[in-house]
CSV table of C-alpha atoms and ligand atoms in Angstrom, one decimal:
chain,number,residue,atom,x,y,z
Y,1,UNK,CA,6.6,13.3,8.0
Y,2,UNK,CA,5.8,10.3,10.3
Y,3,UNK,CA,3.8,7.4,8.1
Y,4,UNK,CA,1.8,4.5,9.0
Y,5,UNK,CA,1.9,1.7,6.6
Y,6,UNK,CA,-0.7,-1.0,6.6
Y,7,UNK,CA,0.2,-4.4,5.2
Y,8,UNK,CA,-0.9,-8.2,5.2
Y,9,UNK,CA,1.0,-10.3,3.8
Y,10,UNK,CA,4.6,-10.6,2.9
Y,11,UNK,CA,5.6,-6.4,3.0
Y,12,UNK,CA,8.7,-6.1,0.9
Y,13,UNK,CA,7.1,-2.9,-0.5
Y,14,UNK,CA,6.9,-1.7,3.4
Y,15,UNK,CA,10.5,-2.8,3.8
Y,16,UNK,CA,11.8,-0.9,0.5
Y,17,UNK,CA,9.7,2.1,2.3
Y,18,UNK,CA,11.9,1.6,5.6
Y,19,UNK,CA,15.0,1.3,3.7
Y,20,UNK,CA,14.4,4.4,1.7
Y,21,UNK,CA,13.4,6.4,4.8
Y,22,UNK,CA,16.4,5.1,6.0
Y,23,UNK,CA,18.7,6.0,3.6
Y,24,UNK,CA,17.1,9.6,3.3
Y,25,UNK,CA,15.8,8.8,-0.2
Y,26,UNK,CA,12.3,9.6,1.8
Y,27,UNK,CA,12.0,12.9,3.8
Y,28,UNK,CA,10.4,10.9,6.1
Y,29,UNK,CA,9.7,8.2,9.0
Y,30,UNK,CA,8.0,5.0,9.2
Y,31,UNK,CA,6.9,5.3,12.7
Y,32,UNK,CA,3.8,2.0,12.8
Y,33,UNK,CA,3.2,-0.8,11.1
Y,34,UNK,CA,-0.4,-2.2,11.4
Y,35,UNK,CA,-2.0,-5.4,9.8
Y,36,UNK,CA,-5.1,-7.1,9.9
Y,37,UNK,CA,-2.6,-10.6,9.8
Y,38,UNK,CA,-1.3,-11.5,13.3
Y,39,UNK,CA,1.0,-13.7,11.0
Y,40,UNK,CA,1.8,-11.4,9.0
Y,41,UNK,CA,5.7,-11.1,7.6
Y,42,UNK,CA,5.2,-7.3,7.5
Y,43,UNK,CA,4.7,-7.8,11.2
Y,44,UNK,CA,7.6,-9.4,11.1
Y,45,UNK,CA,9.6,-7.1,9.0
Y,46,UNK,CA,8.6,-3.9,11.3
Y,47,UNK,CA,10.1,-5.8,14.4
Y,48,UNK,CA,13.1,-6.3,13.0
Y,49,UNK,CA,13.7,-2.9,12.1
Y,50,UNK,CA,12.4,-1.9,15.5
Y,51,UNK,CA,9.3,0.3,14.2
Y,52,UNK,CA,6.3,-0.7,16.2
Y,53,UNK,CA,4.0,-3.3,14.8
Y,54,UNK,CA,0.1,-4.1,15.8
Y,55,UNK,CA,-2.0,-6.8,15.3
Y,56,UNK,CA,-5.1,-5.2,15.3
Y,57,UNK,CA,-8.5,-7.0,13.1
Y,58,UNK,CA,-12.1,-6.5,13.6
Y,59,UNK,CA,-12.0,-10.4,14.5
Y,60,UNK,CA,-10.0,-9.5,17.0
Y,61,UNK,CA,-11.9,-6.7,18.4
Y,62,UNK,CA,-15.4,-8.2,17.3
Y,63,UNK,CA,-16.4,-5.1,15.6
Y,64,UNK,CA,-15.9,-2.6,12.3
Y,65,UNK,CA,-16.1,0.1,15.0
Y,66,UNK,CA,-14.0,-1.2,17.9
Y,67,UNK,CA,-11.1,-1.8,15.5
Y,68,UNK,CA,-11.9,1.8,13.7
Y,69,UNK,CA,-11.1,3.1,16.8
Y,70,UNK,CA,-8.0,1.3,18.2
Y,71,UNK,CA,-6.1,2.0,14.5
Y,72,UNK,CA,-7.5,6.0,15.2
Y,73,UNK,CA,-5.7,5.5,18.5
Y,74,UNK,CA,-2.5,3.8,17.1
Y,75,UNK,CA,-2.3,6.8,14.6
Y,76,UNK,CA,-3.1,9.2,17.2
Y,77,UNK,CA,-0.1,8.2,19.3
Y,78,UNK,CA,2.4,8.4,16.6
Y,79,UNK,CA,1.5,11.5,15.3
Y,80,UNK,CA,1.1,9.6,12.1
Y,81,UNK,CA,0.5,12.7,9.0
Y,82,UNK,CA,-0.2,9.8,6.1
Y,83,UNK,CA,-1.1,6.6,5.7
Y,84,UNK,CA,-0.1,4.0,3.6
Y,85,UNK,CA,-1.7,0.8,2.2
Y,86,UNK,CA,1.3,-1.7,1.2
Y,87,UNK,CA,-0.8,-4.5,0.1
Y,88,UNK,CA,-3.4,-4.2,3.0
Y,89,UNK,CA,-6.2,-6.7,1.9
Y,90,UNK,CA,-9.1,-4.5,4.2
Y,91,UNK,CA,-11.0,-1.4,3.6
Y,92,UNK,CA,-10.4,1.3,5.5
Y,93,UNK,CA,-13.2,2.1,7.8
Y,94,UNK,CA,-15.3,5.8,6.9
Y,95,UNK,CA,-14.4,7.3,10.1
Y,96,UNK,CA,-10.5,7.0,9.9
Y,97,UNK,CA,-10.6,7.7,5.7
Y,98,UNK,CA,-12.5,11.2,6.8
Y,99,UNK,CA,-9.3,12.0,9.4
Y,100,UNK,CA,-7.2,11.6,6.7
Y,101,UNK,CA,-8.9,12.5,3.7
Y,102,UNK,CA,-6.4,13.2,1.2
Y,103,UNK,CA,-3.1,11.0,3.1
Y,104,UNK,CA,-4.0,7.9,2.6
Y,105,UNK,CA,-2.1,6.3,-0.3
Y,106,UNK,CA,-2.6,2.6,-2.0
Y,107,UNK,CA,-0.3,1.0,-4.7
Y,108,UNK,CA,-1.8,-1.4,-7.1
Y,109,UNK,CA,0.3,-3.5,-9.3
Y,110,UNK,CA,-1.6,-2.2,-12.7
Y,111,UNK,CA,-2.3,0.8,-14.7
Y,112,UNK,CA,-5.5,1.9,-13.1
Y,113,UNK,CA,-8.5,2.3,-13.8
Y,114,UNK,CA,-8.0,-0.9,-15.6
Y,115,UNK,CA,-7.5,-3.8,-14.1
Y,116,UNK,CA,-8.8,-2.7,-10.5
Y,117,UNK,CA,-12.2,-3.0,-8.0
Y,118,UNK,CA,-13.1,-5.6,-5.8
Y,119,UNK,CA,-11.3,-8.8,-6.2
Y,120,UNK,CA,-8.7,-7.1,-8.5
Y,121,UNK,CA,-5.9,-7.6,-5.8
Y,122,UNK,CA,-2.3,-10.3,-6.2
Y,123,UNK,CA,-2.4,-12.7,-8.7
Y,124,UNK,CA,-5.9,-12.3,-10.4
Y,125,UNK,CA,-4.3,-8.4,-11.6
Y,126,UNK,CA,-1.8,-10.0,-13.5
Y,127,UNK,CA,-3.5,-13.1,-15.2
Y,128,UNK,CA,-6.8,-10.8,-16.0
Y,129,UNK,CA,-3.2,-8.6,-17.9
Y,130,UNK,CA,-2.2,-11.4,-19.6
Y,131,UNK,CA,-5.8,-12.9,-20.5
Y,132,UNK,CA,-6.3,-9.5,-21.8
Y,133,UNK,CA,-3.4,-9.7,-23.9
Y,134,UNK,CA,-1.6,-6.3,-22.8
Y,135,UNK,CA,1.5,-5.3,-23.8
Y,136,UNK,CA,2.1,-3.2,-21.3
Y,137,UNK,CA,0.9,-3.3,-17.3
Y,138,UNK,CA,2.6,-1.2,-14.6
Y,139,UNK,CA,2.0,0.2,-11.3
Y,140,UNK,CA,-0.5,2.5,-10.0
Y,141,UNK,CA,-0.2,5.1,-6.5
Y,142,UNK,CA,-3.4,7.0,-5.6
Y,143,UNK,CA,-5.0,7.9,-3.0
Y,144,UNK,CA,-7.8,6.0,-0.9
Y,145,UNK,CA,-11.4,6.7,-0.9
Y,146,UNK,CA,-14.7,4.3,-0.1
Y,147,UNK,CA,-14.4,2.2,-3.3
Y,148,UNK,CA,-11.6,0.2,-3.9
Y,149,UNK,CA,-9.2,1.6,-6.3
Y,150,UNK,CA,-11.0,4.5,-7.4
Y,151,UNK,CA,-9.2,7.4,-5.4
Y,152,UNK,CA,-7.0,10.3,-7.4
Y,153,UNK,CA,-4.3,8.9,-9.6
Y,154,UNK,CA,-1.5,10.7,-7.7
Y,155,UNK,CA,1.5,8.8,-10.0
Y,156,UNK,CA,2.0,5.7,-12.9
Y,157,UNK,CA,4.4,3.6,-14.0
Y,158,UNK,CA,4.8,1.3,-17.1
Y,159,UNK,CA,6.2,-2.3,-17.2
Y,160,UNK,CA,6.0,-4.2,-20.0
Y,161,UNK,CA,4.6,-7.4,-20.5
Y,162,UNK,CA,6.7,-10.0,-22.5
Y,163,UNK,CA,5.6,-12.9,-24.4
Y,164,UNK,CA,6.2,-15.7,-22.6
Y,165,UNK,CA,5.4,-14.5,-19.6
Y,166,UNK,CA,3.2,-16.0,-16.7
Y,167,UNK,CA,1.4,-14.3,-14.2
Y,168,UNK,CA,4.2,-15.6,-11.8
Y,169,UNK,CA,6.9,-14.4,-13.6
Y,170,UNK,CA,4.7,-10.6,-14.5
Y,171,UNK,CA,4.1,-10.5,-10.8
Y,172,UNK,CA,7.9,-10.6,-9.6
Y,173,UNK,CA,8.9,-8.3,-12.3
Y,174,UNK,CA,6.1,-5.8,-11.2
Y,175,UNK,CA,6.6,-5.6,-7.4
Y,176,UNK,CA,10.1,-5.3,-8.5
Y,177,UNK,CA,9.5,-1.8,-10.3
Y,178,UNK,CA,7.4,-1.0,-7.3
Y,179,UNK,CA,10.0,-1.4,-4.7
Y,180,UNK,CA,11.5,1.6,-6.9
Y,181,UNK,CA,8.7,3.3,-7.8
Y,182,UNK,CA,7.4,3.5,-3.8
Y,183,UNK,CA,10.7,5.6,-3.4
Y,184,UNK,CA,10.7,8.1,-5.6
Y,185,UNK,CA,6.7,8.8,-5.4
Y,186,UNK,CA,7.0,8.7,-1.2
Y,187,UNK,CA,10.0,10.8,-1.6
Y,188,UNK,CA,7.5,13.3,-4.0
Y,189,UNK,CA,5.0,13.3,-1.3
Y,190,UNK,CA,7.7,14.0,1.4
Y,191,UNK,CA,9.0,17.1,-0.3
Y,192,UNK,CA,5.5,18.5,-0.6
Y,193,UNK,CA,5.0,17.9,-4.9
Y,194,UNK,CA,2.5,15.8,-4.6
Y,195,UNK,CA,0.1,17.4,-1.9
Y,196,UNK,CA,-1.2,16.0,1.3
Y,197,UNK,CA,-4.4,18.1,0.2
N,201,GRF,C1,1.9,-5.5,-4.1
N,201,GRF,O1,1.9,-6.1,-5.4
N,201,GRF,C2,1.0,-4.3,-4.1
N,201,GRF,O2,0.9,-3.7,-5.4
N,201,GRF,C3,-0.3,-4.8,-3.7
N,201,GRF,O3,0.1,-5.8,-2.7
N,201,GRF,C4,1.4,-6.3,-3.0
N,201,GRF,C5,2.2,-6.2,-1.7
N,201,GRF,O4,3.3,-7.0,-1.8
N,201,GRF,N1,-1.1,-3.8,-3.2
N,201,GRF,P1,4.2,-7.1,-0.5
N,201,GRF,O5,3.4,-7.8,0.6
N,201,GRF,O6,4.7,-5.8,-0.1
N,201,GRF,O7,5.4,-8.0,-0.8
């Protein structure tokens, strides 16, 4: 299974997906890396593990469409069979979610449905958690549709929420369970229990 992970920002969950991948933990290979983030350390990341990286942004292409297009291309020439969004801070555009209806995959650092939608997203998850008072939050895989973080529920995690915490210290302790998590669900998907559709 060849997958394309999107990412914008710092992309330890896309390394922990190379390293599982690597280790054969995940029945599978990481064959492009794409981000919206020329910047990007995910960028970054992919070089250094040789797996081909793009820059490719609808500022940079001037257009929705035009970029639509070039990632269709990108995942066209790897033979890419799922997608997934590792903290990728766009939406997907309708024309490549149709393609893949059904193998594109997001992680959220909650226990959706609560504590998603727009601006739901890094540290505003986990201080709306701990406003809330929750005793527990956790992680969230599902796949992607048109409205942010509202696709199928494809597999949860719990992590619980101590007193003293701050978002700061919730937030480490969360991506840390996902680094984990991303393994054994990718490794799921890879074997064929949970379904590309
Ligand atoms: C993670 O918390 C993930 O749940 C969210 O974006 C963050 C990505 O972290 N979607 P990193 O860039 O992989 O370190």
């Amino acid at each position: 299974m060849n997958i394309a992970v999107f990412a914008s920002h710092g992309g330890s969950d896309l390394q922990a997906i190379i390293d599982g991948c690597k280790s054969n933990k995940i029945n599978a290979e990481v064959v492009a890396v794409i981000s919206n983030n020329g910047d990007s350390m995910a960028l970054r990341r992919a070089l250094n593990e040789g797996v081909p990286a793009y820059y490719l942004s609808a500022k940079k292409f001037g257009s929705e469409e035009t970029l639509a297009k070039e990632i269709l291309a990108v995942l066209t020439t790897h033979k890419v069979d799922m997608i997934f969004l590792a903290g990728y801070m766009r939406m997907l555009h309708i024309t490549v979610l149709e393609k893949y209806n059904n193998r594109i995959f997001n992680i959220h650092p909650a226990l959706l449905p609560k504590f998603g939608g727009k601006g739901m997203y890094g540290m505003n998850v986990h201080t709306a958690v701990i406003e809330a008072k929750e005793k527990e939050t956790g992680v969230t895989i599902h796949r992607v549709n048109a409205e942010y973080d509202s696709g199928e529920i494809v597999a949860q995690t719990k992590v619980p929420v101590l007193e003293n915490d701050t978002p700061e210290i919730l937030a480490a302790r969360v991506l840390e369970r996902e680094h984990s998590f991303l393994v054994e669900v990718l490794s799921d998907i890879s074997d064929g229990k949970i379904s590309l559709g």
